[in-house]
Amino acid sequence: MDLIEPLVRHFLGIFFLMIGLQFSSRSLGLYRRMGFSHINYGARGAAPWWHRQTFNVFRALILGVCLIRIFADIDGVLGVFDSLYQWPVLLLGLVFLLVSYTAVNYLQAFMHEEWRSGIDPRNDERTLITCGPFGKSRNPLFIAVMTGQLGFFLALPSVFSLVCLIVGVWVVTRQAREEEKDLLQKFGEAYEHYRARVPRWF
């Protein structure tokens, strides 16, 4: 535990910082190259807008907490579960986070030009992806995100991370339903056939 605990503690701070930098720089690069934002909030006050705002607040909180923990002991404030705060659990959380990170990057690359964060309101020519991972699940990217949320809870088992997990899964599942409504409107019968053939999750 003397080795694993500080390793995971430092890993979390660096991991979430790098994710923030990667996502921001990738989005800026795509905007510079393509001339439009791949991040879509939706209409102010609509469900997708609230989902994005909630996600952003918790993402900022997680990053802040993980960075502060590198330099200060705030675990008492976070409500750490001592029974779960054991090195095998922490390592399992680290593994889940790495699996999530790898899967998210793979799936975004697989989607290539079709990748968006949120619902794109533009009426451009889009392709409905139904092959590869999307032939097994309609929302493999969201599954990868929720795997990371579970990994964070295991790497920092606490009241704070449990709230993050519950809210995160709630937001992701609600957003999945909103995006499927949009896909049905965009692709009509083709999406109906796809939805009948492929499960939402597994």
JSON list of N, CA, C and O in Angstrom, two decimals, residues 136-193:
[
{"chain": "A", "resi": 136, "resn": "LYS", "atom": "N", "xyz": [-22.21, -4.12, -32.28]},
{"chain": "A", "resi": 136, "resn": "LYS", "atom": "CA", "xyz": [-22.46, -4.87, -31.04]},
{"chain": "A", "resi": 136, "resn": "LYS", "atom": "C", "xyz": [-23.27, -4.05, -30.03]},
{"chain": "A", "resi": 136, "resn": "LYS", "atom": "O", "xyz": [-24.00, -4.59, -29.22]},
{"chain": "A", "resi": 137, "resn": "SER", "atom": "N", "xyz": [-23.10, -2.73, -30.07]},
{"chain": "A", "resi": 137, "resn": "SER", "atom": "CA", "xyz": [-23.79, -1.83, -29.16]},
{"chain": "A", "resi": 137, "resn": "SER", "atom": "C", "xyz": [-24.04, -0.52, -29.86]},
{"chain": "A", "resi": 137, "resn": "SER", "atom": "O", "xyz": [-23.19, -0.05, -30.63]},
{"chain": "A", "resi": 138, "resn": "ARG", "atom": "N", "xyz": [-25.20, 0.10, -29.60]},
{"chain": "A", "resi": 138, "resn": "ARG", "atom": "CA", "xyz": [-25.49, 1.39, -30.22]},
{"chain": "A", "resi": 138, "resn": "ARG", "atom": "C", "xyz": [-24.72, 2.52, -29.54]},
{"chain": "A", "resi": 138, "resn": "ARG", "atom": "O", "xyz": [-24.59, 3.62, -30.10]},
{"chain": "A", "resi": 139, "resn": "ASN", "atom": "N", "xyz": [-24.21, 2.26, -28.33]},
{"chain": "A", "resi": 139, "resn": "ASN", "atom": "CA", "xyz": [-23.52, 3.32, -27.57]},
{"chain": "A", "resi": 139, "resn": "ASN", "atom": "C", "xyz": [-22.21, 2.84, -26.95]},
{"chain": "A", "resi": 139, "resn": "ASN", "atom": "O", "xyz": [-22.01, 2.97, -25.74]},
{"chain": "A", "resi": 140, "resn": "PRO", "atom": "N", "xyz": [-21.30, 2.30, -27.75]},
{"chain": "A", "resi": 140, "resn": "PRO", "atom": "CA", "xyz": [-20.04, 1.80, -27.17]},
{"chain": "A", "resi": 140, "resn": "PRO", "atom": "C", "xyz": [-19.19, 2.92, -26.55]},
{"chain": "A", "resi": 140, "resn": "PRO", "atom": "O", "xyz": [-18.48, 2.67, -25.57]},
{"chain": "A", "resi": 141, "resn": "LEU", "atom": "N", "xyz": [-19.29, 4.12, -27.09]},
{"chain": "A", "resi": 141, "resn": "LEU", "atom": "CA", "xyz": [-18.52, 5.24, -26.54]},
{"chain": "A", "resi": 141, "resn": "LEU", "atom": "C", "xyz": [-19.01, 5.60, -25.14]},
{"chain": "A", "resi": 141, "resn": "LEU", "atom": "O", "xyz": [-18.20, 5.86, -24.24]},
{"chain": "A", "resi": 142, "resn": "PHE", "atom": "N", "xyz": [-20.31, 5.59, -24.96]},
{"chain": "A", "resi": 142, "resn": "PHE", "atom": "CA", "xyz": [-20.85, 5.88, -23.62]},
{"chain": "A", "resi": 142, "resn": "PHE", "atom": "C", "xyz": [-20.51, 4.76, -22.63]},
{"chain": "A", "resi": 142, "resn": "PHE", "atom": "O", "xyz": [-20.31, 5.02, -21.45]},
{"chain": "A", "resi": 143, "resn": "ILE", "atom": "N", "xyz": [-20.46, 3.52, -23.11]},
{"chain": "A", "resi": 143, "resn": "ILE", "atom": "CA", "xyz": [-20.05, 2.41, -22.25]},
{"chain": "A", "resi": 143, "resn": "ILE", "atom": "C", "xyz": [-18.62, 2.63, -21.77]},
{"chain": "A", "resi": 143, "resn": "ILE", "atom": "O", "xyz": [-18.29, 2.42, -20.60]},
{"chain": "A", "resi": 144, "resn": "ALA", "atom": "N", "xyz": [-17.76, 3.08, -22.69]},
{"chain": "A", "resi": 144, "resn": "ALA", "atom": "CA", "xyz": [-16.36, 3.35, -22.34]},
{"chain": "A", "resi": 144, "resn": "ALA", "atom": "C", "xyz": [-16.27, 4.47, -21.31]},
{"chain": "A", "resi": 144, "resn": "ALA", "atom": "O", "xyz": [-15.47, 4.40, -20.37]},
{"chain": "A", "resi": 145, "resn": "VAL", "atom": "N", "xyz": [-17.09, 5.51, -21.48]},
{"chain": "A", "resi": 145, "resn": "VAL", "atom": "CA", "xyz": [-17.10, 6.62, -20.53]},
{"chain": "A", "resi": 145, "resn": "VAL", "atom": "C", "xyz": [-17.54, 6.14, -19.15]},
{"chain": "A", "resi": 145, "resn": "VAL", "atom": "O", "xyz": [-16.93, 6.49, -18.12]},
{"chain": "A", "resi": 146, "resn": "MET", "atom": "N", "xyz": [-18.59, 5.32, -19.09]},
{"chain": "A", "resi": 146, "resn": "MET", "atom": "CA", "xyz": [-19.07, 4.83, -17.80]},
{"chain": "A", "resi": 146, "resn": "MET", "atom": "C", "xyz": [-18.07, 3.87, -17.16]},
{"chain": "A", "resi": 146, "resn": "MET", "atom": "O", "xyz": [-17.98, 3.80, -15.93]},
{"chain": "A", "resi": 147, "resn": "THR", "atom": "N", "xyz": [-17.30, 3.17, -17.98]},
{"chain": "A", "resi": 147, "resn": "THR", "atom": "CA", "xyz": [-16.23, 2.33, -17.44]},
{"chain": "A", "resi": 147, "resn": "THR", "atom": "C", "xyz": [-15.21, 3.19, -16.72]},
{"chain": "A", "resi": 147, "resn": "THR", "atom": "O", "xyz": [-14.72, 2.84, -15.64]},
{"chain": "A", "resi": 148, "resn": "GLY", "atom": "N", "xyz": [-14.90, 4.34, -17.29]},
{"chain": "A", "resi": 148, "resn": "GLY", "atom": "CA", "xyz": [-13.98, 5.29, -16.65]},
{"chain": "A", "resi": 148, "resn": "GLY", "atom": "C", "xyz": [-14.57, 5.85, -15.36]},
{"chain": "A", "resi": 148, "resn": "GLY", "atom": "O", "xyz": [-13.85, 6.06, -14.38]},
{"chain": "A", "resi": 149, "resn": "GLN", "atom": "N", "xyz": [-15.88, 6.10, -15.36]},
{"chain": "A", "resi": 149, "resn": "GLN", "atom": "CA", "xyz": [-16.52, 6.62, -14.15]},
{"chain": "A", "resi": 149, "resn": "GLN", "atom": "C", "xyz": [-16.45, 5.59, -13.01]},
{"chain": "A", "resi": 149, "resn": "GLN", "atom": "O", "xyz": [-16.19, 5.94, -11.86]},
{"chain": "A", "resi": 150, "resn": "LEU", "atom": "N", "xyz": [-16.65, 4.32, -13.36]},
{"chain": "A", "resi": 150, "resn": "LEU", "atom": "CA", "xyz": [-16.51, 3.25, -12.36]},
{"chain": "A", "resi": 150, "resn": "LEU", "atom": "C", "xyz": [-15.06, 3.15, -11.90]},
{"chain": "A", "resi": 150, "resn": "LEU", "atom": "O", "xyz": [-14.79, 2.96, -10.71]},
{"chain": "A", "resi": 151, "resn": "GLY", "atom": "N", "xyz": [-14.14, 3.29, -12.85]},
{"chain": "A", "resi": 151, "resn": "GLY", "atom": "CA", "xyz": [-12.72, 3.24, -12.51]},
{"chain": "A", "resi": 151, "resn": "GLY", "atom": "C", "xyz": [-12.32, 4.33, -11.54]},
{"chain": "A", "resi": 151, "resn": "GLY", "atom": "O", "xyz": [-11.54, 4.09, -10.61]},
{"chain": "A", "resi": 152, "resn": "PHE", "atom": "N", "xyz": [-12.87, 5.53, -11.72]},
{"chain": "A", "resi": 152, "resn": "PHE", "atom": "CA", "xyz": [-12.57, 6.62, -10.80]},
{"chain": "A", "resi": 152, "resn": "PHE", "atom": "C", "xyz": [-13.06, 6.30, -9.39]},
{"chain": "A", "resi": 152, "resn": "PHE", "atom": "O", "xyz": [-12.36, 6.56, -8.41]},
{"chain": "A", "resi": 153, "resn": "PHE", "atom": "N", "xyz": [-14.26, 5.73, -9.30]},
{"chain": "A", "resi": 153, "resn": "PHE", "atom": "CA", "xyz": [-14.77, 5.36, -7.98]},
{"chain": "A", "resi": 153, "resn": "PHE", "atom": "C", "xyz": [-13.86, 4.33, -7.30]},
{"chain": "A", "resi": 153, "resn": "PHE", "atom": "O", "xyz": [-13.57, 4.43, -6.10]},
{"chain": "A", "resi": 154, "resn": "LEU", "atom": "N", "xyz": [-13.40, 3.35, -8.05]},
{"chain": "A", "resi": 154, "resn": "LEU", "atom": "CA", "xyz": [-12.54, 2.31, -7.47]},
{"chain": "A", "resi": 154, "resn": "LEU", "atom": "C", "xyz": [-11.16, 2.86, -7.11]},
{"chain": "A", "resi": 154, "resn": "LEU", "atom": "O", "xyz": [-10.56, 2.44, -6.11]},
{"chain": "A", "resi": 155, "resn": "ALA", "atom": "N", "xyz": [-10.66, 3.79, -7.92]},
{"chain": "A", "resi": 155, "resn": "ALA", "atom": "CA", "xyz": [-9.33, 4.36, -7.65]},
{"chain": "A", "resi": 155, "resn": "ALA", "atom": "C", "xyz": [-9.36, 5.36, -6.49]},
{"chain": "A", "resi": 155, "resn": "ALA", "atom": "O", "xyz": [-8.34, 5.63, -5.87]},
{"chain": "A", "resi": 156, "resn": "LEU", "atom": "N", "xyz": [-10.56, 5.89, -6.20]},
{"chain": "A", "resi": 156, "resn": "LEU", "atom": "CA", "xyz": [-10.74, 6.79, -5.05]},
{"chain": "A", "resi": 156, "resn": "LEU", "atom": "C", "xyz": [-12.10, 6.49, -4.42]},
{"chain": "A", "resi": 156, "resn": "LEU", "atom": "O", "xyz": [-13.05, 7.26, -4.54]},
{"chain": "A", "resi": 157, "resn": "PRO", "atom": "N", "xyz": [-12.24, 5.32, -3.79]},
{"chain": "A", "resi": 157, "resn": "PRO", "atom": "CA", "xyz": [-13.53, 4.94, -3.23]},
{"chain": "A", "resi": 157, "resn": "PRO", "atom": "C", "xyz": [-13.94, 5.87, -2.08]},
{"chain": "A", "resi": 157, "resn": "PRO", "atom": "O", "xyz": [-13.33, 5.87, -1.01]},
{"chain": "A", "resi": 158, "resn": "SER", "atom": "N", "xyz": [-14.95, 6.67, -2.35]},
{"chain": "A", "resi": 158, "resn": "SER", "atom": "CA", "xyz": [-15.35, 7.70, -1.39]},
{"chain": "A", "resi": 158, "resn": "SER", "atom": "C", "xyz": [-16.77, 8.15, -1.69]},
{"chain": "A", "resi": 158, "resn": "SER", "atom": "O", "xyz": [-17.34, 7.82, -2.73]},
{"chain": "A", "resi": 159, "resn": "VAL", "atom": "N", "xyz": [-17.33, 8.92, -0.77]},
{"chain": "A", "resi": 159, "resn": "VAL", "atom": "CA", "xyz": [-18.65, 9.51, -0.99]},
{"chain": "A", "resi": 159, "resn": "VAL", "atom": "C", "xyz": [-18.61, 10.42, -2.22]},
{"chain": "A", "resi": 159, "resn": "VAL", "atom": "O", "xyz": [-19.53, 10.40, -3.05]},
{"chain": "A", "resi": 160, "resn": "PHE", "atom": "N", "xyz": [-17.54, 11.19, -2.34]},
{"chain": "A", "resi": 160, "resn": "PHE", "atom": "CA", "xyz": [-17.40, 12.11, -3.47]},
{"chain": "A", "resi": 160, "resn": "PHE", "atom": "C", "xyz": [-17.44, 11.36, -4.81]},
{"chain": "A", "resi": 160, "resn": "PHE", "atom": "O", "xyz": [-18.20, 11.71, -5.72]},
{"chain": "A", "resi": 161, "resn": "SER", "atom": "N", "xyz": [-16.61, 10.32, -4.94]},
{"chain": "A", "resi": 161, "resn": "SER", "atom": "CA", "xyz": [-16.54, 9.59, -6.21]},
{"chain": "A", "resi": 161, "resn": "SER", "atom": "C", "xyz": [-17.81, 8.77, -6.46]},
{"chain": "A", "resi": 161, "resn": "SER", "atom": "O", "xyz": [-18.18, 8.54, -7.62]},
{"chain": "A", "resi": 162, "resn": "LEU", "atom": "N", "xyz": [-18.49, 8.36, -5.40]},
{"chain": "A", "resi": 162, "resn": "LEU", "atom": "CA", "xyz": [-19.76, 7.64, -5.57]},
{"chain": "A", "resi": 162, "resn": "LEU", "atom": "C", "xyz": [-20.83, 8.58, -6.12]},
{"chain": "A", "resi": 162, "resn": "LEU", "atom": "O", "xyz": [-21.59, 8.20, -7.02]},
{"chain": "A", "resi": 163, "resn": "VAL", "atom": "N", "xyz": [-20.87, 9.81, -5.60]},
{"chain": "A", "resi": 163, "resn": "VAL", "atom": "CA", "xyz": [-21.80, 10.81, -6.15]},
{"chain": "A", "resi": 163, "resn": "VAL", "atom": "C", "xyz": [-21.47, 11.07, -7.62]},
{"chain": "A", "resi": 163, "resn": "VAL", "atom": "O", "xyz": [-22.36, 11.15, -8.47]},
{"chain": "A", "resi": 164, "resn": "CYS", "atom": "N", "xyz": [-20.17, 11.20, -7.92]},
{"chain": "A", "resi": 164, "resn": "CYS", "atom": "CA", "xyz": [-19.74, 11.41, -9.32]},
{"chain": "A", "resi": 164, "resn": "CYS", "atom": "C", "xyz": [-20.18, 10.26, -10.21]},
{"chain": "A", "resi": 164, "resn": "CYS", "atom": "O", "xyz": [-20.62, 10.47, -11.34]},
{"chain": "A", "resi": 165, "resn": "LEU", "atom": "N", "xyz": [-20.06, 9.04, -9.70]},
{"chain": "A", "resi": 165, "resn": "LEU", "atom": "CA", "xyz": [-20.45, 7.85, -10.48]},
{"chain": "A", "resi": 165, "resn": "LEU", "atom": "C", "xyz": [-21.95, 7.84, -10.74]},
{"chain": "A", "resi": 165, "resn": "LEU", "atom": "O", "xyz": [-22.39, 7.65, -11.88]},
{"chain": "A", "resi": 166, "resn": "ILE", "atom": "N", "xyz": [-22.73, 8.08, -9.71]},
{"chain": "A", "resi": 166, "resn": "ILE", "atom": "CA", "xyz": [-24.19, 8.05, -9.85]},
{"chain": "A", "resi": 166, "resn": "ILE", "atom": "C", "xyz": [-24.67, 9.14, -10.80]},
{"chain": "A", "resi": 166, "resn": "ILE", "atom": "O", "xyz": [-25.46, 8.89, -11.73]},
{"chain": "A", "resi": 167, "resn": "VAL", "atom": "N", "xyz": [-24.18, 10.36, -10.60]},
{"chain": "A", "resi": 167, "resn": "VAL", "atom": "CA", "xyz": [-24.59, 11.47, -11.46]},
{"chain": "A", "resi": 167, "resn": "VAL", "atom": "C", "xyz": [-24.08, 11.24, -12.88]},
{"chain": "A", "resi": 167, "resn": "VAL", "atom": "O", "xyz": [-24.80, 11.48, -13.86]},
{"chain": "A", "resi": 168, "resn": "GLY", "atom": "N", "xyz": [-22.85, 10.75, -13.00]},
{"chain": "A", "resi": 168, "resn": "GLY", "atom": "CA", "xyz": [-22.26, 10.52, -14.32]},
{"chain": "A", "resi": 168, "resn": "GLY", "atom": "C", "xyz": [-23.04, 9.50, -15.13]},
{"chain": "A", "resi": 168, "resn": "GLY", "atom": "O", "xyz": [-23.35, 9.72, -16.31]},
{"chain": "A", "resi": 169, "resn": "VAL", "atom": "N", "xyz": [-23.39, 8.38, -14.52]},
{"chain": "A", "resi": 169, "resn": "VAL", "atom": "CA", "xyz": [-24.16, 7.34, -15.22]},
{"chain": "A", "resi": 169, "resn": "VAL", "atom": "C", "xyz": [-25.55, 7.86, -15.57]},
{"chain": "A", "resi": 169, "resn": "VAL", "atom": "O", "xyz": [-26.06, 7.62, -16.68]},
{"chain": "A", "resi": 170, "resn": "TRP", "atom": "N", "xyz": [-26.15, 8.62, -14.66]},
{"chain": "A", "resi": 170, "resn": "TRP", "atom": "CA", "xyz": [-27.47, 9.20, -14.93]},
{"chain": "A", "resi": 170, "resn": "TRP", "atom": "C", "xyz": [-27.42, 10.15, -16.13]},
{"chain": "A", "resi": 170, "resn": "TRP", "atom": "O", "xyz": [-28.28, 10.07, -17.02]},
{"chain": "A", "resi": 171, "resn": "VAL", "atom": "N", "xyz": [-26.42, 11.01, -16.17]},
{"chain": "A", "resi": 171, "resn": "VAL", "atom": "CA", "xyz": [-26.30, 11.96, -17.28]},
{"chain": "A", "resi": 171, "resn": "VAL", "atom": "C", "xyz": [-26.04, 11.24, -18.59]},
{"chain": "A", "resi": 171, "resn": "VAL", "atom": "O", "xyz": [-26.65, 11.56, -19.62]},
{"chain": "A", "resi": 172, "resn": "VAL", "atom": "N", "xyz": [-25.14, 10.27, -18.58]},
{"chain": "A", "resi": 172, "resn": "VAL", "atom": "CA", "xyz": [-24.78, 9.55, -19.81]},
{"chain": "A", "resi": 172, "resn": "VAL", "atom": "C", "xyz": [-25.98, 8.79, -20.37]},
{"chain": "A", "resi": 172, "resn": "VAL", "atom": "O", "xyz": [-26.24, 8.81, -21.58]},
{"chain": "A", "resi": 173, "resn": "THR", "atom": "N", "xyz": [-26.72, 8.09, -19.51]},
{"chain": "A", "resi": 173, "resn": "THR", "atom": "CA", "xyz": [-27.87, 7.33, -20.00]},
{"chain": "A", "resi": 173, "resn": "THR", "atom": "C", "xyz": [-28.96, 8.24, -20.54]},
{"chain": "A", "resi": 173, "resn": "THR", "atom": "O", "xyz": [-29.61, 7.92, -21.55]},
{"chain": "A", "resi": 174, "resn": "ARG", "atom": "N", "xyz": [-29.17, 9.38, -19.90]},
{"chain": "A", "resi": 174, "resn": "ARG", "atom": "CA", "xyz": [-30.15, 10.35, -20.40]},
{"chain": "A", "resi": 174, "resn": "ARG", "atom": "C", "xyz": [-29.69, 10.94, -21.74]},
{"chain": "A", "resi": 174, "resn": "ARG", "atom": "O", "xyz": [-30.49, 11.11, -22.66]},
{"chain": "A", "resi": 175, "resn": "GLN", "atom": "N", "xyz": [-28.39, 11.26, -21.84]},
{"chain": "A", "resi": 175, "resn": "GLN", "atom": "CA", "xyz": [-27.87, 11.82, -23.08]},
{"chain": "A", "resi": 175, "resn": "GLN", "atom": "C", "xyz": [-27.96, 10.81, -24.22]},
{"chain": "A", "resi": 175, "resn": "GLN", "atom": "O", "xyz": [-28.23, 11.18, -25.36]},
{"chain": "A", "resi": 176, "resn": "ALA", "atom": "N", "xyz": [-27.75, 9.53, -23.91]},
{"chain": "A", "resi": 176, "resn": "ALA", "atom": "CA", "xyz": [-27.86, 8.49, -24.93]},
{"chain": "A", "resi": 176, "resn": "ALA", "atom": "C", "xyz": [-29.26, 8.48, -25.54]},
{"chain": "A", "resi": 176, "resn": "ALA", "atom": "O", "xyz": [-29.42, 8.36, -26.77]},
{"chain": "A", "resi": 177, "resn": "ARG", "atom": "N", "xyz": [-30.28, 8.61, -24.70]},
{"chain": "A", "resi": 177, "resn": "ARG", "atom": "CA", "xyz": [-31.65, 8.63, -25.20]},
{"chain": "A", "resi": 177, "resn": "ARG", "atom": "C", "xyz": [-31.90, 9.86, -26.08]},
{"chain": "A", "resi": 177, "resn": "ARG", "atom": "O", "xyz": [-32.57, 9.76, -27.11]},
{"chain": "A", "resi": 178, "resn": "GLU", "atom": "N", "xyz": [-31.35, 11.01, -25.67]},
{"chain": "A", "resi": 178, "resn": "GLU", "atom": "CA", "xyz": [-31.53, 12.23, -26.47]},
{"chain": "A", "resi": 178, "resn": "GLU", "atom": "C", "xyz": [-30.85, 12.09, -27.83]},
{"chain": "A", "resi": 178, "resn": "GLU", "atom": "O", "xyz": [-31.40, 12.51, -28.85]},
{"chain": "A", "resi": 179, "resn": "GLU", "atom": "N", "xyz": [-29.66, 11.52, -27.85]},
{"chain": "A", "resi": 179, "resn": "GLU", "atom": "CA", "xyz": [-28.93, 11.38, -29.11]},
{"chain": "A", "resi": 179, "resn": "GLU", "atom": "C", "xyz": [-29.60, 10.36, -30.02]},
{"chain": "A", "resi": 179, "resn": "GLU", "atom": "O", "xyz": [-29.58, 10.52, -31.26]},
{"chain": "A", "resi": 180, "resn": "GLU", "atom": "N", "xyz": [-30.22, 9.33, -29.44]},
{"chain": "A", "resi": 180, "resn": "GLU", "atom": "CA", "xyz": [-30.92, 8.35, -30.26]},
{"chain": "A", "resi": 180, "resn": "GLU", "atom": "C", "xyz": [-32.17, 8.97, -30.90]},
{"chain": "A", "resi": 180, "resn": "GLU", "atom": "O", "xyz": [-32.52, 8.63, -32.04]},
{"chain": "A", "resi": 181, "resn": "LYS", "atom": "N", "xyz": [-32.83, 9.86, -30.19]},
{"chain": "A", "resi": 181, "resn": "LYS", "atom": "CA", "xyz": [-33.96, 10.58, -30.78]},
{"chain": "A", "resi": 181, "resn": "LYS", "atom": "C", "xyz": [-33.50, 11.37, -32.00]},
{"chain": "A", "resi": 181, "resn": "LYS", "atom": "O", "xyz": [-34.18, 11.41, -33.04]},
{"chain": "A", "resi": 182, "resn": "ASP", "atom": "N", "xyz": [-32.36, 12.03, -31.86]},
{"chain": "A", "resi": 182, "resn": "ASP", "atom": "CA", "xyz": [-31.83, 12.83, -32.96]},
{"chain": "A", "resi": 182, "resn": "ASP", "atom": "C", "xyz": [-31.44, 11.95, -34.14]},
{"chain": "A", "resi": 182, "resn": "ASP", "atom": "O", "xyz": [-31.70, 12.31, -35.30]},
{"chain": "A", "resi": 183, "resn": "LEU", "atom": "N", "xyz": [-30.81, 10.81, -33.86]},
{"chain": "A", "resi": 183, "resn": "LEU", "atom": "CA", "xyz": [-30.41, 9.90, -34.93]},
{"chain": "A", "resi": 183, "resn": "LEU", "atom": "C", "xyz": [-31.63, 9.35, -35.67]},
{"chain": "A", "resi": 183, "resn": "LEU", "atom": "O", "xyz": [-31.61, 9.18, -36.89]},
{"chain": "A", "resi": 184, "resn": "LEU", "atom": "N", "xyz": [-32.70, 9.07, -34.93]},
{"chain": "A", "resi": 184, "resn": "LEU", "atom": "CA", "xyz": [-33.92, 8.58, -35.57]},
{"chain": "A", "resi": 184, "resn": "LEU", "atom": "C", "xyz": [-34.50, 9.64, -36.49]},
{"chain": "A", "resi": 184, "resn": "LEU", "atom": "O", "xyz": [-34.97, 9.33, -37.59]},
{"chain": "A", "resi": 185, "resn": "GLN", "atom": "N", "xyz": [-34.44, 10.89, -36.06]},
{"chain": "A", "resi": 185, "resn": "GLN", "atom": "CA", "xyz": [-34.95, 11.98, -36.89]},
{"chain": "A", "resi": 185, "resn": "GLN", "atom": "C", "xyz": [-34.08, 12.16, -38.14]},
{"chain": "A", "resi": 185, "resn": "GLN", "atom": "O", "xyz": [-34.59, 12.43, -39.22]},
{"chain": "A", "resi": 186, "resn": "LYS", "atom": "N", "xyz": [-32.76, 12.01, -37.99]},
{"chain": "A", "resi": 186, "resn": "LYS", "atom": "CA", "xyz": [-31.84, 12.22, -39.11]},
{"chain": "A", "resi": 186, "resn": "LYS", "atom": "C", "xyz": [-31.88, 11.08, -40.11]},
{"chain": "A", "resi": 186, "resn": "LYS", "atom": "O", "xyz": [-31.85, 11.30, -41.32]},
{"chain": "A", "resi": 187, "resn": "PHE", "atom": "N", "xyz": [-31.91, 9.85, -39.62]},
{"chain": "A", "resi": 187, "resn": "PHE", "atom": "CA", "xyz": [-31.73, 8.69, -40.50]},
{"chain": "A", "resi": 187, "resn": "PHE", "atom": "C", "xyz": [-32.99, 7.86, -40.71]},
{"chain": "A", "resi": 187, "resn": "PHE", "atom": "O", "xyz": [-33.00, 6.95, -41.53]},
{"chain": "A", "resi": 188, "resn": "GLY", "atom": "N", "xyz": [-34.04, 8.16, -39.95]},
{"chain": "A", "resi": 188, "resn": "GLY", "atom": "CA", "xyz": [-35.34, 7.54, -40.17]},
{"chain": "A", "resi": 188, "resn": "GLY", "atom": "C", "xyz": [-35.33, 6.02, -40.17]},
{"chain": "A", "resi": 188, "resn": "GLY", "atom": "O", "xyz": [-34.90, 5.38, -39.21]},
{"chain": "A", "resi": 189, "resn": "GLU", "atom": "N", "xyz": [-35.79, 5.43, -41.27]},
{"chain": "A", "resi": 189, "resn": "GLU", "atom": "CA", "xyz": [-35.97, 3.98, -41.36]},
{"chain": "A", "resi": 189, "resn": "GLU", "atom": "C", "xyz": [-34.66, 3.22, -41.17]},
{"chain": "A", "resi": 189, "resn": "GLU", "atom": "O", "xyz": [-34.64, 2.13, -40.58]},
{"chain": "A", "resi": 190, "resn": "ALA", "atom": "N", "xyz": [-33.57, 3.79, -41.68]},
{"chain": "A", "resi": 190, "resn": "ALA", "atom": "CA", "xyz": [-32.27, 3.13, -41.53]},
{"chain": "A", "resi": 190, "resn": "ALA", "atom": "C", "xyz": [-31.90, 2.97, -40.06]},
{"chain": "A", "resi": 190, "resn": "ALA", "atom": "O", "xyz": [-31.38, 1.93, -39.65]},
{"chain": "A", "resi": 191, "resn": "TYR", "atom": "N", "xyz": [-32.21, 4.00, -39.28]},
{"chain": "A", "resi": 191, "resn": "TYR", "atom": "CA", "xyz": [-31.91, 3.90, -37.85]},
{"chain": "A", "resi": 191, "resn": "TYR", "atom": "C", "xyz": [-32.89, 2.97, -37.15]},
{"chain": "A", "resi": 191, "resn": "TYR", "atom": "O", "xyz": [-32.51, 2.26, -36.20]},
{"chain": "A", "resi": 192, "resn": "GLU", "atom": "N", "xyz": [-34.13, 2.91, -37.59]},
{"chain": "A", "resi": 192, "resn": "GLU", "atom": "CA", "xyz": [-35.10, 1.99, -37.02]},
{"chain": "A", "resi": 192, "resn": "GLU", "atom": "C", "xyz": [-34.63, 0.55, -37.18]},
{"chain": "A", "resi": 192, "resn": "GLU", "atom": "O", "xyz": [-34.69, -0.25, -36.24]},
{"chain": "A", "resi": 193, "resn": "HIS", "atom": "N", "xyz": [-34.13, 0.20, -38.36]},
{"chain": "A", "resi": 193, "resn": "HIS", "atom": "CA", "xyz": [-33.61, -1.15, -38.60]},
{"chain": "A", "resi": 193, "resn": "HIS", "atom": "C", "xyz": [-32.40, -1.43, -37.73]},
{"chain": "A", "resi": 193, "resn": "HIS", "atom": "O", "xyz": [-32.26, -2.52, -37.16]}
]
